[in-house]
Amino acid sequence: MSNDNNPSFWDISQKISFRLLLWGGLSMLVGGILGRASEKGTHGRGMAAQFFGWGLIDALLALYGLFNLPRQRALPPAEQPTAQAQERRKLRRLLWINTVLDVFYVGGGLWFMQKQGRDNPEKRGHGLGVIIQGGFLFFFDLWHALKLS
């Protein structure tokens, strides 16, 4: 059982999933708008592709988490504390791993912008899109990992 002062792990997991779903949805929306407003070969078109792609993946991951919650909440009460503790450890580990990967995404985006995008505005836009998405996810993953510690 949970309350506002002491939420269950399932409540926390649901909040994290909803936040990721919101980011994914907003990223896809911005990507779609930017893609329609940008001409082929432009900086905006590259960013749009990255925003839409990353947003779609984030939204799918969030939906997977949300669809698993009813099954987890339906466990017998005696199994709840152990299951919640195990899932908390797994999610915390995943968030820390993702935080490290996010640094590489940002670095890869910087490299791509400088090397591949030097003479190509669309590739520069792809790199910038990766930097923005990876940068957001770095803070998202780090913040949630710290909150779960």
Coordinates of N, CA, C and O in Angstrom, one line a residue:
M1 N 0.8 -1.2 0.0 CA 0.0 0.0 0.0 C 0.9 1.2 0.0 O 2.0 1.2 0.5
S2 N 0.4 2.3 -0.6 CA 1.2 3.5 -0.7 C 0.3 4.7 -0.3 O -0.9 4.6 -0.4
N3 N 1.0 5.8 0.0 CA 0.3 7.0 0.2 C 1.2 8.1 -0.4 O 2.3 7.9 -0.9
D4 N 0.7 9.4 -0.3 CA 1.5 10.5 -0.9 C 2.9 10.7 -0.3 O 3.8 11.1 -0.9
N5 N 3.0 10.4 1.0 CA 4.3 10.6 1.7 C 5.3 9.4 1.5 O 6.5 9.6 1.6
N6 N 4.7 8.2 1.2 CA 5.6 7.1 1.0 C 5.0 6.2 -0.2 O 4.4 5.2 0.0
P7 N 5.3 6.7 -1.4 CA 4.8 6.0 -2.6 C 5.4 4.6 -2.8 O 6.6 4.5 -2.4
S8 N 4.7 3.7 -3.3 CA 5.3 2.4 -3.6 C 6.2 2.5 -4.8 O 6.2 3.5 -5.5
F9 N 7.1 1.5 -5.0 CA 8.0 1.6 -6.2 C 7.1 1.6 -7.4 O 7.5 2.2 -8.4
W10 N 6.0 0.9 -7.4 CA 5.2 0.9 -8.6 C 4.7 2.3 -9.0 O 4.6 2.7 -10.1
D11 N 4.4 3.1 -8.0 CA 4.0 4.5 -8.2 C 5.1 5.3 -8.8 O 4.9 6.1 -9.7
I12 N 6.3 5.1 -8.2 CA 7.5 5.8 -8.7 C 7.8 5.4 -10.1 O 8.0 6.3 -11.0
S13 N 7.7 4.1 -10.4 CA 8.0 3.6 -11.8 C 7.0 4.2 -12.7 O 7.3 4.5 -13.9
Q14 N 5.7 4.3 -12.3 CA 4.7 4.9 -13.2 C 5.0 6.3 -13.5 O 4.9 6.7 -14.7
K15 N 5.4 7.1 -12.5 CA 5.8 8.5 -12.7 C 6.9 8.6 -13.7 O 6.9 9.5 -14.6
I16 N 7.9 7.8 -13.5 CA 9.1 7.8 -14.4 C 8.6 7.5 -15.9 O 9.0 8.2 -16.8
S17 N 7.8 6.5 -16.0 CA 7.3 6.1 -17.3 C 6.5 7.2 -18.0 O 6.6 7.5 -19.2
F18 N 5.6 7.8 -17.2 CA 4.8 8.9 -17.7 C 5.7 10.1 -18.1 O 5.4 10.7 -19.2
R19 N 6.7 10.4 -17.4 CA 7.6 11.5 -17.7 C 8.4 11.2 -19.0 O 8.5 12.0 -19.9
L20 N 8.8 9.9 -19.2 CA 9.5 9.5 -20.4 C 8.5 9.5 -21.6 O 8.9 10.0 -22.7
L21 N 7.3 9.1 -21.4 CA 6.3 9.2 -22.4 C 6.0 10.6 -22.8 O 5.9 10.9 -24.0
L22 N 5.9 11.5 -21.9 CA 5.7 12.9 -22.2 C 6.9 13.4 -23.1 O 6.7 14.1 -24.1
W23 N 8.1 13.2 -22.6 CA 9.3 13.6 -23.4 C 9.3 13.0 -24.8 O 9.5 13.7 -25.8
G24 N 9.0 11.7 -24.9 CA 8.9 11.1 -26.2 C 7.8 11.7 -27.1 O 8.1 11.9 -28.3
G25 N 6.7 11.9 -26.5 CA 5.6 12.5 -27.3 C 5.9 13.9 -27.8 O 5.7 14.3 -29.0
L26 N 6.5 14.7 -26.9 CA 6.9 16.1 -27.3 C 8.0 16.0 -28.3 O 8.0 16.8 -29.3
S27 N 9.0 15.1 -28.2 CA 10.0 15.0 -29.2 C 9.5 14.6 -30.5 O 9.9 15.2 -31.6
M28 N 8.5 13.7 -30.6 CA 7.9 13.3 -31.9 C 7.2 14.5 -32.5 O 7.2 14.7 -33.7
L29 N 6.4 15.2 -31.6 CA 5.7 16.4 -32.1 C 6.6 17.4 -32.7 O 6.4 17.9 -33.8
V30 N 7.7 17.8 -31.9 CA 8.6 18.8 -32.4 C 9.3 18.3 -33.7 O 9.5 19.0 -34.7
G31 N 9.7 17.0 -33.7 CA 10.3 16.4 -34.9 C 9.4 16.4 -36.1 O 9.8 16.8 -37.2
G32 N 8.1 16.1 -35.9 CA 7.2 16.2 -37.0 C 7.0 17.6 -37.5 O 7.0 17.8 -38.8
I33 N 6.8 18.5 -36.6 CA 6.6 19.9 -37.1 C 7.9 20.4 -37.8 O 7.8 21.1 -38.8
L34 N 9.0 20.2 -37.2 CA 10.3 20.7 -37.7 C 10.5 20.0 -39.1 O 11.0 20.7 -40.0
G35 N 10.2 18.7 -39.2 CA 10.4 18.0 -40.5 C 9.6 18.6 -41.6 O 10.0 18.7 -42.7
R36 N 8.3 18.9 -41.2 CA 7.4 19.5 -42.3 C 7.8 20.9 -42.6 O 7.6 21.3 -43.8
A37 N 8.4 21.6 -41.7 CA 8.7 23.0 -41.9 C 10.1 23.2 -42.6 O 10.4 24.3 -43.0
S38 N 10.9 22.1 -42.6 CA 12.3 22.2 -43.1 C 12.4 21.6 -44.5 O 11.8 20.6 -44.8
E39 N 13.3 22.2 -45.3 CA 13.5 21.7 -46.6 C 14.6 20.6 -46.5 O 15.4 20.6 -45.6
K40 N 14.5 19.6 -47.4 CA 15.5 18.5 -47.5 C 16.9 19.1 -47.6 O 17.1 20.1 -48.3
G41 N 17.8 18.5 -46.8 CA 19.2 18.9 -46.9 C 19.5 20.0 -45.9 O 20.6 20.5 -45.9
T42 N 18.6 20.4 -45.1 CA 18.8 21.5 -44.1 C 19.1 21.0 -42.7 O 18.7 19.8 -42.4
H43 N 19.6 21.8 -41.9 CA 19.9 21.6 -40.5 C 18.6 21.1 -39.8 O 18.6 20.1 -39.0
G44 N 17.5 21.8 -40.0 CA 16.2 21.4 -39.4 C 15.8 20.0 -39.7 O 15.2 19.4 -38.9
R45 N 16.0 19.6 -40.9 CA 15.5 18.3 -41.4 C 16.3 17.2 -40.6 O 15.7 16.2 -40.2
G46 N 17.6 17.4 -40.4 CA 18.4 16.4 -39.6 C 17.9 16.4 -38.2 O 17.8 15.3 -37.6
M47 N 17.7 17.5 -37.6 CA 17.3 17.6 -36.2 C 15.9 16.9 -36.1 O 15.6 16.2 -35.1
A48 N 15.0 17.2 -37.0 CA 13.7 16.6 -37.0 C 13.7 15.1 -37.0 O 13.0 14.4 -36.2
A49 N 14.6 14.5 -37.8 CA 14.7 13.0 -37.9 C 15.1 12.5 -36.5 O 14.6 11.5 -36.0
Q50 N 16.1 13.1 -35.9 CA 16.6 12.6 -34.6 C 15.5 12.8 -33.5 O 15.3 11.9 -32.7
F51 N 14.9 13.9 -33.5 CA 13.8 14.1 -32.5 C 12.7 13.1 -32.6 O 12.3 12.5 -31.7
F52 N 12.3 12.9 -33.9 CA 11.2 11.9 -34.1 C 11.6 10.5 -33.7 O 10.9 9.8 -33.0
G53 N 12.8 10.1 -34.2 CA 13.3 8.7 -33.9 C 13.5 8.5 -32.4 O 13.1 7.5 -31.9
W54 N 14.2 9.4 -31.7 CA 14.5 9.2 -30.3 C 13.2 9.3 -29.5 O 12.9 8.5 -28.6
G55 N 12.3 10.2 -29.9 CA 11.0 10.3 -29.3 C 10.2 9.0 -29.4 O 9.5 8.6 -28.4
L56 N 10.2 8.4 -30.6 CA 9.5 7.1 -30.8 C 10.0 6.0 -29.8 O 9.3 5.3 -29.2
I57 N 11.3 5.9 -29.8 CA 11.9 4.9 -28.9 C 11.6 5.2 -27.5 O 11.2 4.3 -26.7
D58 N 11.7 6.4 -27.0 CA 11.4 6.8 -25.6 C 10.0 6.4 -25.3 O 9.7 5.9 -24.3
A59 N 9.1 6.8 -26.2 CA 7.6 6.5 -26.0 C 7.4 5.0 -25.9 O 6.6 4.6 -25.1
L60 N 8.0 4.2 -26.8 CA 7.8 2.8 -26.7 C 8.3 2.2 -25.4 O 7.7 1.3 -24.8
L61 N 9.5 2.7 -25.0 CA 10.0 2.2 -23.7 C 9.1 2.5 -22.5 O 8.9 1.7 -21.6
A62 N 8.6 3.7 -22.6 CA 7.7 4.2 -21.5 C 6.4 3.4 -21.5 O 5.9 2.9 -20.5
L63 N 5.8 3.1 -22.7 CA 4.6 2.3 -22.8 C 4.8 0.9 -22.3 O 4.0 0.3 -21.6
Y64 N 6.0 0.3 -22.6 CA 6.3 -1.0 -22.1 C 6.3 -1.0 -20.6 O 5.7 -1.9 -20.0
G65 N 6.9 0.0 -20.0 CA 6.9 0.1 -18.5 C 5.5 0.2 -18.0 O 5.1 -0.4 -17.0
L66 N 4.7 1.0 -18.6 CA 3.3 1.3 -18.1 C 2.5 0.0 -18.3 O 1.6 -0.3 -17.4
F67 N 2.6 -0.7 -19.4 CA 1.8 -1.9 -19.6 C 2.2 -3.1 -18.7 O 1.4 -4.0 -18.4
N68 N 3.5 -3.0 -18.1 CA 3.9 -4.1 -17.2 C 3.4 -3.8 -15.8 O 3.3 -4.7 -14.9
L69 N 3.1 -2.5 -15.5 CA 2.7 -2.2 -14.1 C 1.5 -3.0 -13.6 O 1.5 -3.4 -12.4
P70 N 0.4 -3.1 -14.3 CA -0.8 -3.9 -13.8 C -0.4 -5.3 -13.3 O -0.9 -5.8 -12.3
R71 N 0.4 -6.0 -14.1 CA 0.9 -7.3 -13.7 C 1.7 -7.3 -12.4 O 1.5 -8.1 -11.6
Q72 N 2.5 -6.3 -12.3 CA 3.4 -6.2 -11.1 C 2.5 -5.8 -9.9 O 2.7 -6.4 -8.8
R73 N 1.6 -4.9 -10.1 CA 0.7 -4.5 -8.9 C -0.2 -5.7 -8.5 O -0.7 -5.7 -7.4
A74 N -0.5 -6.6 -9.4 CA -1.4 -7.7 -9.1 C -0.7 -8.9 -8.4 O -1.4 -9.9 -8.0
L75 N 0.6 -8.8 -8.1 CA 1.3 -9.8 -7.3 C 0.6 -9.9 -5.9 O 0.1 -8.9 -5.4
P76 N 0.6 -11.1 -5.4 CA 0.1 -11.3 -4.0 C 0.8 -10.3 -3.0 O 2.0 -10.1 -3.2
P77 N 0.1 -9.8 -2.0 CA 0.7 -8.9 -1.1 C 2.0 -9.4 -0.4 O 2.9 -8.6 -0.2
A78 N 2.1 -10.7 -0.2 CA 3.3 -11.2 0.5 C 4.5 -11.1 -0.5 O 5.6 -11.0 0.0
E79 N 4.3 -11.1 -1.8 CA 5.4 -11.0 -2.7 C 5.8 -9.5 -3.1 O 6.8 -9.3 -3.6
Q80 N 4.9 -8.6 -2.7 CA 5.1 -7.2 -3.1 C 6.5 -6.6 -2.6 O 7.2 -6.0 -3.4
P81 N 6.8 -6.7 -1.3 CA 8.0 -6.1 -0.9 C 9.3 -6.6 -1.6 O 10.1 -5.8 -2.0
T82 N 9.4 -7.9 -1.8 CA 10.5 -8.5 -2.5 C 10.5 -8.0 -3.9 O 11.6 -7.7 -4.5
A83 N 9.4 -8.1 -4.6 CA 9.3 -7.8 -6.0 C 9.7 -6.3 -6.2 O 10.4 -6.0 -7.2
Q84 N 9.1 -5.4 -5.4 CA 9.4 -4.0 -5.5 C 10.9 -3.7 -5.3 O 11.5 -2.9 -6.0
A85 N 11.5 -4.4 -4.3 CA 12.9 -4.2 -4.0 C 13.8 -4.6 -5.2 O 14.7 -3.9 -5.6
Q86 N 13.4 -5.8 -5.8 CA 14.2 -6.3 -6.9 C 14.0 -5.3 -8.1 O 15.0 -5.0 -8.8
E87 N 12.8 -4.9 -8.4 CA 12.6 -4.0 -9.5 C 13.3 -2.7 -9.3 O 13.8 -2.1 -10.3
R88 N 13.3 -2.2 -8.1 CA 14.0 -0.9 -7.8 C 15.5 -1.0 -8.1 O 16.0 -0.2 -8.8
R89 N 16.1 -2.1 -7.7 CA 17.5 -2.4 -8.0 C 17.8 -2.4 -9.5 O 18.7 -1.9 -10.0
K90 N 16.9 -3.2 -10.2 CA 17.1 -3.3 -11.6 C 16.9 -2.0 -12.4 O 17.7 -1.7 -13.2
L91 N 15.9 -1.2 -12.0 CA 15.7 0.1 -12.6 C 16.9 1.0 -12.3 O 17.4 1.7 -13.2
R92 N 17.3 1.1 -11.0 CA 18.4 1.9 -10.7 C 19.7 1.6 -11.5 O 20.3 2.4 -12.0
R93 N 20.0 0.3 -11.6 CA 21.1 -0.1 -12.4 C 21.0 0.3 -13.8 O 21.9 0.8 -14.5
L94 N 19.8 0.1 -14.4 CA 19.5 0.5 -15.8 C 19.7 2.0 -16.0 O 20.3 2.4 -17.0
L95 N 19.2 2.8 -15.0 CA 19.4 4.2 -15.2 C 20.8 4.6 -15.1 O 21.2 5.5 -15.8
W96 N 21.6 4.0 -14.2 CA 23.0 4.3 -14.2 C 23.8 3.9 -15.4 O 24.6 4.7 -16.0
I97 N 23.4 2.8 -16.0 CA 24.1 2.4 -17.3 C 23.7 3.4 -18.3 O 24.5 3.8 -19.1
N98 N 22.4 3.7 -18.4 CA 21.9 4.7 -19.4 C 22.6 6.1 -19.2 O 22.9 6.7 -20.2
T99 N 22.8 6.5 -18.0 CA 23.5 7.7 -17.8 C 24.9 7.8 -18.4 O 25.3 8.7 -19.0
V100 N 25.6 6.7 -18.3 CA 26.9 6.5 -18.9 C 26.8 6.5 -20.4 O 27.5 7.2 -21.1
L101 N 25.8 5.8 -20.9 CA 25.6 5.7 -22.4 C 25.3 7.1 -22.9 O 25.7 7.5 -24.0
D102 N 24.5 7.9 -22.2 CA 24.1 9.2 -22.6 C 25.3 10.1 -22.9 O 25.3 10.9 -23.8
V103 N 26.3 9.9 -22.1 CA 27.6 10.7 -22.3 C 28.1 10.4 -23.6 O 28.6 11.2 -24.4
F104 N 28.1 9.1 -24.0 CA 28.6 8.7 -25.3 C 27.8 9.2 -26.4 O 28.3 9.5 -27.5
Y105 N 26.4 9.2 -26.2 CA 25.6 9.7 -27.2 C 25.9 11.2 -27.5 O 26.0 11.6 -28.7
V106 N 26.1 12.0 -26.5 CA 26.4 13.4 -26.6 C 27.7 13.5 -27.3 O 27.9 14.3 -28.3
G107 N 28.7 12.8 -26.9 CA 30.0 12.8 -27.5 C 30.0 12.4 -29.0 O 30.6 13.0 -29.9
G108 N 29.2 11.4 -29.3 CA 29.0 10.9 -30.7 C 28.3 12.0 -31.5 O 28.7 12.2 -32.7
G109 N 27.4 12.7 -30.9 CA 26.7 13.7 -31.6 C 27.6 14.9 -31.9 O 27.6 15.4 -33.0
L110 N 28.5 15.2 -31.0 CA 29.5 16.3 -31.2 C 30.5 15.9 -32.3 O 30.8 16.7 -33.2
W111 N 30.9 14.6 -32.2 CA 31.8 14.1 -33.3 C 31.2 14.2 -34.6 O 31.8 14.6 -35.6
F112 N 29.9 13.7 -34.7 CA 29.2 13.7 -36.0 C 29.0 15.1 -36.5 O 29.2 15.3 -37.7
M113 N 28.7 16.0 -35.7 CA 28.5 17.4 -36.1 C 29.8 17.9 -36.7 O 29.8 18.6 -37.8
Q114 N 30.9 17.7 -36.0 CA 32.2 18.3 -36.5 C 32.8 17.6 -37.7 O 33.4 18.2 -38.5
K115 N 32.7 16.2 -37.7 CA 33.3 15.5 -38.8 C 32.4 15.3 -40.0 O 32.8 15.7 -41.1
Q116 N 31.3 14.7 -39.8 CA 30.4 14.4 -40.9 C 29.6 15.7 -41.3 O 29.2 15.8 -42.5
G117 N 29.3 16.5 -40.4 CA 28.5 17.7 -40.7 C 29.2 18.9 -41.1 O 28.6 20.0 -41.2
R118 N 30.5 18.8 -41.2 CA 31.4 20.0 -41.5 C 30.8 20.7 -42.7 O 30.7 22.0 -42.7
D119 N 30.5 20.0 -43.8 CA 30.1 20.6 -45.0 C 28.7 20.2 -45.4 O 28.2 20.4 -46.5
N120 N 27.9 19.6 -44.4 CA 26.6 19.2 -44.7 C 25.6 19.6 -43.6 O 25.7 19.0 -42.5
P121 N 24.8 20.6 -43.9 CA 23.9 21.1 -42.8 C 22.9 20.0 -42.3 O 22.7 20.0 -41.0
E122 N 22.5 19.1 -43.1 CA 21.5 18.1 -42.6 C 22.2 17.2 -41.6 O 21.7 16.8 -40.5
K123 N 23.5 16.8 -41.9 CA 24.2 15.9 -41.0 C 24.5 16.7 -39.7 O 24.5 16.1 -38.6
R124 N 24.8 18.0 -39.8 CA 25.0 18.8 -38.6 C 23.8 18.8 -37.8 O 23.9 18.7 -36.5
G125 N 22.6 18.9 -38.4 CA 21.4 18.8 -37.7 C 21.2 17.5 -37.0 O 20.7 17.4 -35.8
H126 N 21.6 16.4 -37.7 CA 21.5 15.1 -37.0 C 22.3 15.1 -35.8 O 21.9 14.6 -34.7
G127 N 23.5 15.6 -35.9 CA 24.4 15.6 -34.7 C 23.9 16.4 -33.6 O 23.9 16.0 -32.4
L128 N 23.3 17.6 -33.9 CA 22.8 18.4 -32.9 C 21.5 17.8 -32.2 O 21.3 17.8 -31.0
G129 N 20.7 17.1 -33.0 CA 19.6 16.4 -32.5 C 20.0 15.3 -31.5 O 19.4 15.1 -30.4
V130 N 21.1 14.6 -31.8 CA 21.6 13.5 -30.9 C 22.1 14.2 -29.6 O 21.8 13.7 -28.5
I131 N 22.8 15.3 -29.7 CA 23.3 16.0 -28.5 C 22.1 16.5 -27.6 O 22.2 16.3 -26.4
I132 N 21.1 17.0 -28.2 CA 20.0 17.5 -27.4 C 19.2 16.3 -26.8 O 19.0 16.3 -25.6
Q133 N 18.9 15.3 -27.5 CA 18.2 14.1 -27.0 C 19.1 13.4 -25.9 O 18.6 13.1 -24.8
G134 N 20.4 13.2 -26.2 CA 21.3 12.5 -25.3 C 21.5 13.3 -24.1 O 21.6 12.8 -22.9
G135 N 21.6 14.7 -24.2 CA 21.8 15.6 -23.1 C 20.6 15.5 -22.2 O 20.7 15.5 -20.9
F136 N 19.4 15.6 -22.7 CA 18.2 15.5 -21.9 C 18.1 14.2 -21.1 O 17.9 14.2 -19.9
L137 N 18.4 13.1 -21.9 CA 18.3 11.8 -21.2 C 19.4 11.6 -20.2 O 19.2 10.9 -19.2
F138 N 20.5 12.3 -20.4 CA 21.6 12.2 -19.3 C 21.0 12.7 -18.0 O 21.1 12.1 -17.0
F139 N 20.4 13.9 -18.0 CA 19.9 14.5 -16.8 C 18.7 13.7 -16.3 O 18.5 13.6 -15.1
F140 N 17.8 13.3 -17.2 CA 16.7 12.5 -16.8 C 17.1 11.2 -16.1 O 16.6 10.9 -15.0
D141 N 18.0 10.4 -16.7 CA 18.5 9.2 -16.1 C 19.2 9.4 -14.8 O 19.0 8.7 -13.8
L142 N 20.1 10.4 -14.8 CA 20.9 10.7 -13.6 C 20.0 11.1 -12.4 O 20.1 10.6 -11.3
W143 N 19.0 12.0 -12.7 CA 18.1 12.5 -11.7 C 17.3 11.3 -11.1 O 17.2 11.2 -9.8
H144 N 16.8 10.5 -11.9 CA 16.0 9.4 -11.4 C 16.8 8.3 -10.8 O 16.4 7.7 -9.8
A145 N 18.0 8.1 -11.2 CA 18.9 7.1 -10.6 C 19.3 7.6 -9.2 O 19.3 6.8 -8.2
L146 N 19.5 8.9 -9.0 CA 19.8 9.5 -7.7 C 18.6 9.4 -6.8 O 18.8 9.1 -5.6
K147 N 17.4 9.6 -7.3 CA 16.2 9.6 -6.5 C 15.9 8.2 -6.0 O 15.4 8.0 -5.0
L148 N 16.3 7.2 -6.8 CA 16.1 5.8 -6.4 C 17.2 5.2 -5.5 O 17.1 4.2 -4.9
S149 N 18.3 6.0 -5.3 CA 19.4 5.5 -4.5 C 19.1 5.7 -3.0 O 18.3 6.6 -2.6

